[in-house]
Tab-separated table of C-alpha atoms in Angstrom:
chain	number	residue	atom	x	y	z
A	1	MET	CA	15.259	17.235	-20.537
A	2	THR	CA	15.207	15.846	-17.025
A	3	THR	CA	16.950	17.710	-14.241
A	4	THR	CA	17.588	16.681	-10.657
A	5	LEU	CA	17.088	18.994	-7.726
A	6	GLU	CA	19.470	18.565	-4.819
A	7	ASP	CA	17.934	18.330	-1.364
A	8	SER	CA	18.868	21.838	-0.260
A	9	GLU	CA	17.398	24.188	2.308
A	10	LYS	CA	13.946	24.903	0.958
A	11	ALA	CA	10.860	26.713	2.232
A	12	ARG	CA	10.069	25.816	5.832
A	13	SER	CA	6.376	26.755	5.815
A	14	TRP	CA	3.413	25.903	3.572
A	15	LYS	CA	2.989	29.585	2.741
A	16	GLU	CA	6.602	29.825	1.518
A	17	LEU	CA	5.946	26.969	-0.912
A	18	GLY	CA	3.464	29.225	-2.702
A	19	LEU	CA	0.234	27.648	-1.423
A	20	VAL	CA	-2.864	29.824	-0.973
A	21	ASP	CA	-4.181	30.554	2.534
A	22	VAL	CA	-7.094	28.090	2.387
A	23	LEU	CA	-4.701	25.184	1.688
A	24	CYS	CA	-2.163	26.344	4.297
A	25	LYS	CA	-5.019	26.338	6.803
A	26	ALA	CA	-6.055	22.813	5.703
A	27	CYS	CA	-2.495	21.553	6.356
A	28	GLU	CA	-2.515	23.162	9.798
A	29	GLN	CA	-5.907	21.581	10.587
A	30	LEU	CA	-4.400	18.182	9.767
A	31	LYS	CA	-1.578	19.059	12.216
A	32	TRP	CA	1.083	19.105	9.495
A	33	THR	CA	3.417	21.656	11.045
A	34	GLU	CA	5.841	21.946	8.125
A	35	PRO	CA	6.414	20.420	4.674
A	36	SER	CA	8.420	17.203	4.314
A	37	LYS	CA	11.483	16.995	2.033
A	38	ILE	CA	9.573	15.673	-0.988
A	39	GLN	CA	6.863	18.311	-0.481
A	40	ARG	CA	9.428	21.143	-0.245
A	41	GLU	CA	11.116	19.978	-3.447
A	42	SER	CA	8.130	19.075	-5.619
A	43	ILE	CA	5.275	21.470	-4.731
A	44	PRO	CA	6.963	24.698	-6.015
A	45	VAL	CA	7.898	22.904	-9.271
A	46	SER	CA	4.312	21.621	-9.710
A	47	LEU	CA	2.875	25.073	-8.998
A	48	GLN	CA	5.018	26.391	-11.875
A	49	GLY	CA	3.091	24.020	-14.157
A	50	LYS	CA	5.921	21.541	-14.803
A	51	ASP	CA	5.700	17.753	-15.040
A	52	VAL	CA	7.317	16.030	-12.056
A	53	ILE	CA	9.036	12.723	-11.353
A	54	GLY	CA	9.184	12.355	-7.582
A	55	LEU	CA	11.476	9.731	-6.062
A	56	ALA	CA	11.165	9.388	-2.306
A	57	GLU	CA	11.178	6.745	0.389
A	58	THR	CA	7.900	5.336	1.613
A	59	GLY	CA	6.188	7.369	4.330
A	60	SER	CA	7.638	10.649	3.080
A	61	GLY	CA	4.379	12.481	2.334
A	62	LYS	CA	4.042	11.900	-1.407
A	63	THR	CA	0.226	12.154	-1.405
A	64	ALA	CA	0.196	15.786	-0.254
A	65	ALA	CA	3.078	16.504	-2.662
A	66	PHE	CA	0.765	15.889	-5.623
A	67	ALA	CA	-2.615	16.662	-4.009
A	68	LEU	CA	-1.873	20.253	-2.920
A	69	PRO	CA	-0.773	21.590	-6.354
A	70	ILE	CA	-3.832	19.907	-7.944
A	71	LEU	CA	-6.177	21.494	-5.385
A	72	GLN	CA	-4.583	24.917	-5.936
A	73	ALA	CA	-4.983	24.582	-9.721
A	74	LEU	CA	-8.599	23.469	-9.228
A	75	LEU	CA	-9.325	26.573	-7.115
A	76	ASN	CA	-8.086	28.719	-10.016
A	77	ASN	CA	-10.098	26.779	-12.590
A	78	PRO	CA	-13.102	24.975	-11.012
A	79	GLN	CA	-14.445	22.129	-13.147
A	80	ARG	CA	-15.520	18.513	-12.913
A	81	TYR	CA	-13.237	15.608	-13.788
A	82	PHE	CA	-10.116	17.663	-13.167
A	83	ALA	CA	-7.546	15.017	-12.161
A	84	LEU	CA	-7.024	11.283	-12.518
A	85	ILE	CA	-4.884	9.481	-9.917
A	86	LEU	CA	-3.759	5.895	-10.567
A	87	THR	CA	-2.594	3.652	-7.697
A	88	PRO	CA	-1.557	-0.025	-7.516
A	89	THR	CA	-3.916	-1.131	-4.707
A	90	ARG	CA	-7.512	-0.506	-3.697
A	91	GLU	CA	-6.622	0.394	-0.119
A	92	LEU	CA	-4.221	3.079	-1.301
A	93	ALA	CA	-6.902	4.482	-3.641
A	94	PHE	CA	-9.348	4.899	-0.738
A	95	GLN	CA	-6.652	6.401	1.473
A	96	ILE	CA	-5.633	8.993	-1.161
A	97	SER	CA	-9.303	9.895	-1.644
A	98	GLU	CA	-9.730	10.452	2.117
A	99	GLN	CA	-6.624	12.646	2.272
A	100	ILE	CA	-7.616	14.772	-0.741
A	101	GLU	CA	-11.131	15.289	0.639
A	102	ALA	CA	-9.641	16.255	4.022
A	103	LEU	CA	-7.291	18.775	2.362
A	104	GLY	CA	-10.086	20.134	0.168
A	105	ALA	CA	-12.827	20.095	2.852
A	106	ASN	CA	-13.008	23.908	3.010
A	107	VAL	CA	-13.550	24.155	-0.753
A	108	GLY	CA	-15.944	21.205	-1.142
A	109	VAL	CA	-13.706	18.898	-3.205
A	110	LYS	CA	-15.220	15.502	-4.063
A	111	CYS	CA	-13.422	12.312	-5.141
A	112	ALA	CA	-14.792	9.196	-6.822
A	113	VAL	CA	-12.914	5.950	-6.119
A	114	ILE	CA	-13.089	3.298	-8.835
A	115	VAL	CA	-11.518	-0.095	-8.020
A	116	GLY	CA	-11.674	-3.734	-9.021
A	117	GLY	CA	-13.397	-6.232	-6.735
A	118	MET	CA	-16.484	-4.069	-6.105
A	119	ASP	CA	-19.755	-3.699	-7.972
A	120	MET	CA	-19.118	-1.769	-11.208
A	121	MET	CA	-22.668	-0.411	-11.551
A	122	THR	CA	-22.618	1.138	-8.069
A	123	GLN	CA	-19.226	2.727	-8.789
A	124	ALA	CA	-20.438	4.050	-12.153
A	125	LEU	CA	-23.321	5.799	-10.358
A	126	VAL	CA	-20.884	7.309	-7.825
A	127	LEU	CA	-18.695	8.514	-10.682
A	128	ALA	CA	-21.701	9.995	-12.500
A	129	LYS	CA	-22.651	11.993	-9.383
A	130	LYS	CA	-19.166	13.220	-8.530
A	131	ALA	CA	-17.371	13.529	-11.866
A	132	THR	CA	-18.190	13.537	-15.554
A	133	HIS	CA	-17.031	10.250	-16.991
A	134	ASN	CA	-17.898	9.698	-20.647
A	135	ASN	CA	-15.151	9.762	-23.259
A	136	SER	CA	-15.840	13.273	-24.522
A	137	ASN	CA	-15.359	14.644	-21.013
A	138	THR	CA	-12.038	12.905	-20.387
A	139	ARG	CA	-10.856	15.687	-22.711
A	140	THR	CA	-11.283	18.174	-19.849
A	141	LEU	CA	-8.725	16.342	-17.698
A	142	LYS	CA	-5.919	18.634	-16.544
A	143	TYR	CA	-3.815	16.344	-14.282
A	144	LEU	CA	-2.644	12.734	-14.375
A	145	VAL	CA	-0.880	11.286	-11.325
A	146	MET	CA	0.697	7.839	-11.072
A	147	ASP	CA	1.419	7.029	-7.450
A	148	GLU	CA	3.748	4.098	-6.660
A	149	ALA	CA	4.464	3.951	-10.419
A	150	ASP	CA	7.037	1.161	-10.057
A	151	ARG	CA	4.461	-1.047	-8.338
A	152	ILE	CA	1.739	-0.250	-10.909
A	153	LEU	CA	4.088	-1.503	-13.640
A	154	ASN	CA	5.379	-4.498	-11.650
A	155	MET	CA	1.783	-5.669	-11.253
A	156	ASP	CA	1.499	-5.869	-15.061
A	157	PHE	CA	-0.890	-2.955	-15.540
A	158	GLU	CA	1.103	-1.681	-18.545
A	159	VAL	CA	-1.692	-2.498	-21.040
A	160	GLU	CA	-4.285	-0.672	-18.923
A	161	VAL	CA	-1.978	2.343	-18.483
A	162	ASP	CA	-1.441	2.489	-22.273
A	163	LYS	CA	-5.219	2.477	-22.854
A	164	ILE	CA	-5.704	5.332	-20.370
A	165	LEU	CA	-2.923	7.390	-21.961
A	166	LYS	CA	-4.648	7.061	-25.354
A	167	VAL	CA	-7.998	8.532	-24.201
A	168	ILE	CA	-6.818	11.424	-22.005
A	169	PRO	CA	-5.588	14.771	-23.373
A	170	ARG	CA	-1.948	15.181	-24.339
A	171	GLU	CA	-2.141	18.765	-23.062
A	172	ARG	CA	-2.060	18.041	-19.342
A	173	ARG	CA	0.273	18.079	-16.349
A	174	THR	CA	1.662	14.695	-15.313
A	175	MET	CA	3.156	13.693	-11.981
A	176	LEU	CA	4.840	10.359	-11.529
A	177	PHE	CA	5.762	9.317	-7.974
A	178	SER	CA	7.771	6.221	-7.179
A	179	ALA	CA	9.989	4.777	-4.469
A	180	THR	CA	12.340	3.318	-7.073
A	181	MET	CA	13.418	4.244	-10.608
A	182	THR	CA	13.119	1.011	-12.580
A	183	LYS	CA	13.570	0.471	-16.347
A	184	LYS	CA	9.772	0.295	-16.700
A	185	VAL	CA	9.331	3.628	-14.894
A	186	LYS	CA	11.943	5.239	-17.217
A	187	LYS	CA	10.045	3.887	-20.220
A	188	LEU	CA	6.777	5.280	-18.828
A	189	GLN	CA	8.452	8.634	-18.170
A	190	ARG	CA	9.468	8.881	-21.843
A	191	ALA	CA	5.947	7.956	-22.949
A	192	CYS	CA	3.879	10.382	-20.890
A	193	LEU	CA	5.902	13.264	-19.407
A	194	GLN	CA	6.968	16.477	-21.134
A	195	ASP	CA	10.355	17.881	-20.096
A	196	PRO	CA	9.888	16.745	-16.481
A	197	VAL	CA	11.784	17.919	-13.413
A	198	LYS	CA	13.179	14.996	-11.447
A	199	VAL	CA	12.863	15.493	-7.701
A	200	GLU	CA	14.903	13.015	-5.701
A	201	VAL	CA	15.193	13.326	-1.931
A	202	SER	CA	17.027	10.052	-1.298
A	203	THR	CA	19.540	8.702	-3.782
A	204	LYS	CA	19.936	5.259	-2.187
A	205	TYR	CA	17.536	2.768	-0.699
A	206	GLN	CA	17.166	3.665	2.920
A	207	THR	CA	14.894	3.443	5.905
A	208	VAL	CA	13.938	6.382	8.106
A	209	GLU	CA	16.229	7.389	10.955
A	210	LYS	CA	13.770	6.803	13.809
A	211	LEU	CA	13.161	3.170	12.832
A	212	LEU	CA	14.875	0.642	15.115
A	213	GLN	CA	15.562	-2.475	13.022
A	214	HIS	CA	16.493	-5.936	14.316
A	215	TYR	CA	16.633	-9.504	13.126
A	216	VAL	CA	15.959	-12.654	15.099
A	217	PHE	CA	17.437	-15.995	14.060
A	218	VAL	CA	14.833	-18.753	14.589
A	219	PRO	CA	14.665	-22.459	13.663
A	220	ALA	CA	11.945	-22.759	10.983
A	221	LYS	CA	9.856	-25.241	12.983
A	222	TYR	CA	9.626	-22.833	15.963
A	223	LYS	CA	8.658	-19.679	14.048
A	224	ASP	CA	5.160	-19.571	15.564
A	225	VAL	CA	6.546	-19.962	19.093
A	226	TYR	CA	9.009	-17.093	18.596
A	227	LEU	CA	6.240	-14.916	17.143
A	228	VAL	CA	4.023	-15.439	20.197
A	229	TYR	CA	7.018	-14.753	22.486
A	230	ILE	CA	7.763	-11.415	20.755
A	231	LEU	CA	4.084	-10.390	20.790
A	232	ASN	CA	3.998	-11.094	24.540
A	233	GLU	CA	7.309	-9.275	25.125
A	234	LEU	CA	6.087	-6.169	23.310
A	235	ALA	CA	2.459	-6.364	24.505
A	236	GLY	CA	0.675	-3.007	24.494
A	237	ASN	CA	1.999	-2.076	21.036
A	238	SER	CA	0.156	-2.364	17.725
A	239	PHE	CA	1.687	-4.771	15.206
A	240	MET	CA	1.721	-5.356	11.456
A	241	ILE	CA	2.891	-8.892	10.684
A	242	PHE	CA	3.860	-9.662	7.087
A	243	CYS	CA	3.433	-13.160	5.627
A	244	SER	CA	4.366	-14.306	2.125
A	245	THR	CA	1.071	-16.046	1.219
A	246	CYS	CA	-2.674	-15.511	1.726
A	247	ASN	CA	-2.910	-18.963	3.309
A	248	ASN	CA	-0.231	-18.232	5.900
A	249	THR	CA	-1.896	-14.906	6.686
A	250	ILE	CA	-5.177	-16.673	7.545
A	251	ARG	CA	-3.428	-19.509	9.425
A	252	THR	CA	-1.392	-17.092	11.560
A	253	ALA	CA	-4.476	-14.993	12.366
A	254	LEU	CA	-6.388	-18.116	13.467
A	255	LEU	CA	-3.411	-19.283	15.530
A	256	LEU	CA	-3.125	-15.948	17.389
A	257	ARG	CA	-6.886	-15.710	17.956
A	258	ASN	CA	-6.788	-19.171	19.565
A	259	LEU	CA	-4.207	-17.760	21.978
A	260	GLY	CA	-6.489	-14.845	22.890
A	261	LEU	CA	-4.736	-12.194	20.776
A	262	THR	CA	-6.805	-9.696	18.750
A	263	ALA	CA	-5.553	-10.394	15.221
A	264	VAL	CA	-7.174	-9.629	11.873
A	265	PRO	CA	-5.957	-10.832	8.415
A	266	LEU	CA	-5.656	-8.731	5.238
A	267	HIS	CA	-4.841	-10.320	1.869
A	268	GLY	CA	-5.617	-10.088	-1.840
A	269	GLN	CA	-8.155	-12.942	-1.962
A	270	MET	CA	-10.533	-11.186	0.446
A	271	SER	CA	-13.464	-9.237	-0.969
A	272	GLN	CA	-12.955	-5.467	-1.028
A	273	ASN	CA	-15.567	-4.936	1.697
A	274	LYS	CA	-13.793	-7.404	4.003
A	275	ARG	CA	-10.419	-5.777	3.297
A	276	LEU	CA	-11.788	-2.345	4.182
A	277	ALA	CA	-13.465	-3.774	7.313
A	278	ALA	CA	-10.158	-5.341	8.455
A	279	LEU	CA	-8.311	-2.047	7.946
A	280	THR	CA	-11.051	-0.083	9.723
A	281	LYS	CA	-10.897	-2.376	12.775
A	282	PHE	CA	-7.131	-2.011	12.950
A	283	LYS	CA	-7.166	1.767	12.402
A	284	ALA	CA	-9.840	2.143	15.095
A	285	LYS	CA	-7.629	0.056	17.448
A	286	ASP	CA	-10.356	-2.610	17.825
A	287	ARG	CA	-7.622	-5.051	16.784
A	288	SER	CA	-3.999	-4.649	17.828
A	289	ILE	CA	-2.494	-7.039	15.236
A	290	LEU	CA	-2.897	-6.802	11.448
A	291	ILE	CA	-1.515	-9.819	9.583
A	292	SER	CA	-0.998	-9.089	5.915
A	293	THR	CA	0.565	-10.078	2.634
A	294	ASP	CA	2.418	-7.401	0.645
A	295	VAL	CA	-0.972	-5.950	-0.361
A	296	ALA	CA	-0.504	-3.620	2.655
A	297	SER	CA	3.233	-2.980	2.306
A	298	ARG	CA	2.903	0.135	0.128
A	299	GLY	CA	1.486	3.558	0.808
A	300	LEU	CA	-0.977	2.789	3.593
A	301	ASP	CA	-0.735	5.354	6.365
A	302	ILE	CA	-1.898	3.885	9.662
A	303	PRO	CA	-0.476	6.309	12.223
A	304	HIS	CA	-0.362	4.018	15.236
A	305	VAL	CA	1.705	1.057	13.894
A	306	ASP	CA	4.378	0.574	16.557
A	307	VAL	CA	6.050	-2.643	15.375
A	308	VAL	CA	6.452	-4.337	11.988
A	309	VAL	CA	7.280	-8.052	12.074
A	310	ASN	CA	8.569	-9.739	8.908
A	311	PHE	CA	7.312	-13.198	9.846
A	312	ASP	CA	8.171	-14.426	6.330
A	313	ILE	CA	11.208	-12.692	4.883
A	314	PRO	CA	10.429	-10.828	1.623
A	315	THR	CA	11.714	-12.489	-1.557
A	316	HIS	CA	12.455	-9.089	-3.121
A	317	SER	CA	14.776	-6.987	-0.973
A	318	LYS	CA	13.050	-3.719	-1.960
A	319	ASP	CA	9.802	-4.997	-0.416
A	320	TYR	CA	11.600	-4.912	2.946
A	321	ILE	CA	11.845	-1.093	2.654
A	322	HIS	CA	8.121	-0.804	1.967
A	323	ARG	CA	7.096	-3.187	4.732
A	324	VAL	CA	9.122	-1.553	7.486
A	325	GLY	CA	7.944	1.830	6.194
A	326	ARG	CA	4.522	1.094	7.703
A	327	THR	CA	5.956	2.226	11.044
A	328	ALA	CA	8.101	5.247	12.056
A	329	ARG	CA	6.080	7.463	9.708
A	330	ALA	CA	6.001	11.277	9.632
A	331	GLY	CA	8.750	11.705	12.217
A	332	ARG	CA	7.473	9.114	14.716
A	333	SER	CA	9.622	6.273	16.030
A	334	GLY	CA	8.998	2.565	15.400
A	335	LYS	CA	10.465	-0.917	15.533
A	336	ALA	CA	10.951	-3.636	12.888
A	337	ILE	CA	11.874	-7.260	13.584
A	338	THR	CA	12.715	-9.694	10.774
A	339	PHE	CA	12.557	-13.464	11.279
A	340	VAL	CA	15.511	-15.267	9.673
A	341	THR	CA	15.402	-19.066	9.503
A	342	GLN	CA	18.164	-21.400	8.319
A	343	TYR	CA	16.618	-21.134	4.809
A	344	ASP	CA	16.557	-17.314	4.684
A	345	VAL	CA	20.182	-16.345	5.257
A	346	GLU	CA	20.917	-15.388	1.627
A	347	LEU	CA	17.727	-13.311	1.310
A	348	TYR	CA	18.531	-11.564	4.583
A	349	GLN	CA	22.082	-10.741	3.470
A	350	ARG	CA	20.644	-9.116	0.328
A	351	ILE	CA	18.461	-6.857	2.510
A	352	GLU	CA	21.464	-5.745	4.589
A	353	GLN	CA	23.396	-5.092	1.378
A	354	LEU	CA	20.518	-3.017	-0.041
A	355	ILE	CA	20.096	-0.786	3.019
A	356	SER	CA	23.876	-0.617	3.686
A	357	LYS	CA	23.381	-1.638	7.310
A	358	GLN	CA	24.153	-4.615	9.496
A	359	LEU	CA	21.164	-4.984	11.777
A	360	PRO	CA	21.529	-5.912	15.458
A	361	LEU	CA	20.177	-9.194	16.811
A	362	TYR	CA	16.909	-8.949	18.746
A	363	LYS	CA	17.703	-10.616	22.072
A	364	THR	CA	15.486	-13.546	23.036
A	365	GLU	CA	15.771	-15.996	25.925
A	366	GLU	CA	15.462	-19.472	24.410
A	367	ASP	CA	14.269	-21.052	27.687
A	368	GLU	CA	11.483	-18.479	27.985
A	369	VAL	CA	10.526	-18.961	24.321
A	370	MET	CA	10.246	-22.756	24.593
A	371	VAL	CA	8.004	-22.548	27.682
A	372	LEU	CA	5.291	-21.394	25.210
A	373	GLN	CA	5.737	-24.386	22.876
A	374	GLU	CA	2.966	-26.598	24.267
A	375	ARG	CA	0.319	-23.859	24.202
A	376	VAL	CA	1.345	-22.809	20.687
A	377	MET	CA	1.226	-26.404	19.396
A	378	GLU	CA	-2.357	-26.778	20.663
A	379	ALA	CA	-3.331	-23.468	19.011
A	380	GLN	CA	-1.645	-24.666	15.776
A	381	ARG	CA	-3.715	-27.876	15.841
A	382	ILE	CA	-7.009	-25.965	16.238
A	383	ALA	CA	-5.988	-23.377	13.589
A	384	LYS	CA	-5.209	-26.202	11.136
A	385	MET	CA	-8.728	-27.654	11.579
A	386	GLU	CA	-10.340	-24.209	11.265
A	387	LEU	CA	-8.362	-23.489	8.093
A	388	LYS	CA	-9.455	-26.831	6.626
A	389	ASP	CA	-13.121	-25.993	7.379
A	390	LEU	CA	-12.765	-22.552	5.781
A	391	THR	CA	-11.149	-24.053	2.651
A	392	GLU	CA	-13.917	-26.670	2.316
A	393	LYS	CA	-16.683	-24.059	2.730
A	394	LYS	CA	-15.002	-21.831	0.133
A	395	GLY	CA	-14.759	-24.814	-2.245
A	396	LYS	CA	-18.484	-25.557	-1.832
A	397	ARG	CA	-19.424	-21.924	-2.444
A	398	LYS	CA	-17.262	-21.871	-5.598
A	399	LYS	CA	-18.922	-25.073	-6.856
A	400	VAL	CA	-22.408	-23.611	-6.283
A	401	ALA	CA	-21.352	-20.395	-8.075
A	402	ASP	CA	-19.876	-22.394	-10.993
A	403	ASP	CA	-23.042	-24.531	-11.221
A	404	ASP	CA	-25.194	-21.383	-11.193
A	405	THR	CA	-23.042	-19.860	-13.949
A	406	GLU	CA	-23.229	-23.015	-16.084
A	407	GLY	CA	-26.990	-23.175	-15.514
A	408	ALA	CA	-27.436	-19.551	-16.563
A	409	ILE	CA	-25.315	-20.090	-19.702
A	410	GLY	CA	-27.392	-23.178	-20.542
A	411	ILE	CA	-30.667	-21.252	-20.174
A	412	ARG	CA	-29.351	-18.403	-22.359
A	413	LYS	CA	-28.293	-20.898	-25.058
A	414	ARG	CA	-31.715	-22.572	-25.004
A	415	LEU	CA	-33.460	-19.195	-25.181
A	416	LYS	CA	-31.299	-18.163	-28.151
A	417	GLY	CA	-32.089	-21.448	-29.839
A	418	GLY	CA	-35.835	-20.899	-29.229
A	419	LYS	CA	-35.658	-17.396	-30.740
A	420	LYS	CA	-33.982	-18.729	-33.885
A	421	LYS	CA	-36.701	-21.396	-34.297
A	422	ALA	CA	-39.427	-18.787	-33.766
A	423	LYS	CA	-38.005	-16.789	-36.665
């Protein structure tokens, strides 16, 4: 049976939640003064050994909500391969690993991160050093966590999740955290949780209070000019700019670089090493503008994001919540500006309907905007040529790789044929 806890006055300190001193100290070292709503609701339930479904808005502190009970259980029963945490994106996997190792630094906790897009052999060696990983030892697993469960399922990982559920022990604690409760998440809940407690700290889709949200109505052909104007107006801030496609992410980054702005792209077609390098540069403030597809809209905690710009309006209204949740995190303030062209009005109205708010117009001076047009057009022209060069180089590399693959297959076939004749 699933029950729902109301968001009532709960414990105000880490100690009152039932955490041991070493973990309370770890929270203090990370400058977490008091638990967030989701942490106050879910940690005591988890410490009682119950399965948990946690529904909370993005940026609410879900990672610590599942990490702290796991670390406390691990202190009571030290062993290898204790918990498995599934996430929808590689970046989020690395971030969760960093946070768990920071929380468990005083007790020597180690995490192994296994993701697609990186060398499997290297990762297998890391896993072998840090955690036992053959099938017989998956039987020792005590915790399964699915973070951003709705996104895991929306990305069509259902088959992979089913396979994992078949090889891990039924006798385990399961925690399922999600921003939204979709039909797929309900189905997953029935499949893998035992009499869970549902912890819900926000019953409707909402954005955090300290987030100032605006829209700006722009003619589609002048989107780039308006973007440059806003970046100039708010200079000195750090920006995350969301685009709908990988191609537009690269094009916009090239455009801004040609105008002397420190921009770095992040999208799903980049290699994992390049994605991590882009994030590192932005986190270290070497770059003040991160231009991304929705690969970075969920879960990533980059403390210094001041402004989120929805350069391309999200097709799915719920993605708006996740995008703007990259700023105004953990009690800080932030700003979000959404570009609305003549083609986006219906999509924009859906967003306002979802968040139950009518957003104010971000004031722009058209004369001042259009002064930038000539410079932006020149930067667009250069960016277009650079993008063409990049595409051609990528095409050549792919052809060489395909030729190498075909050549290798041909050699293997000939060798097999030779072996048969030798017999």
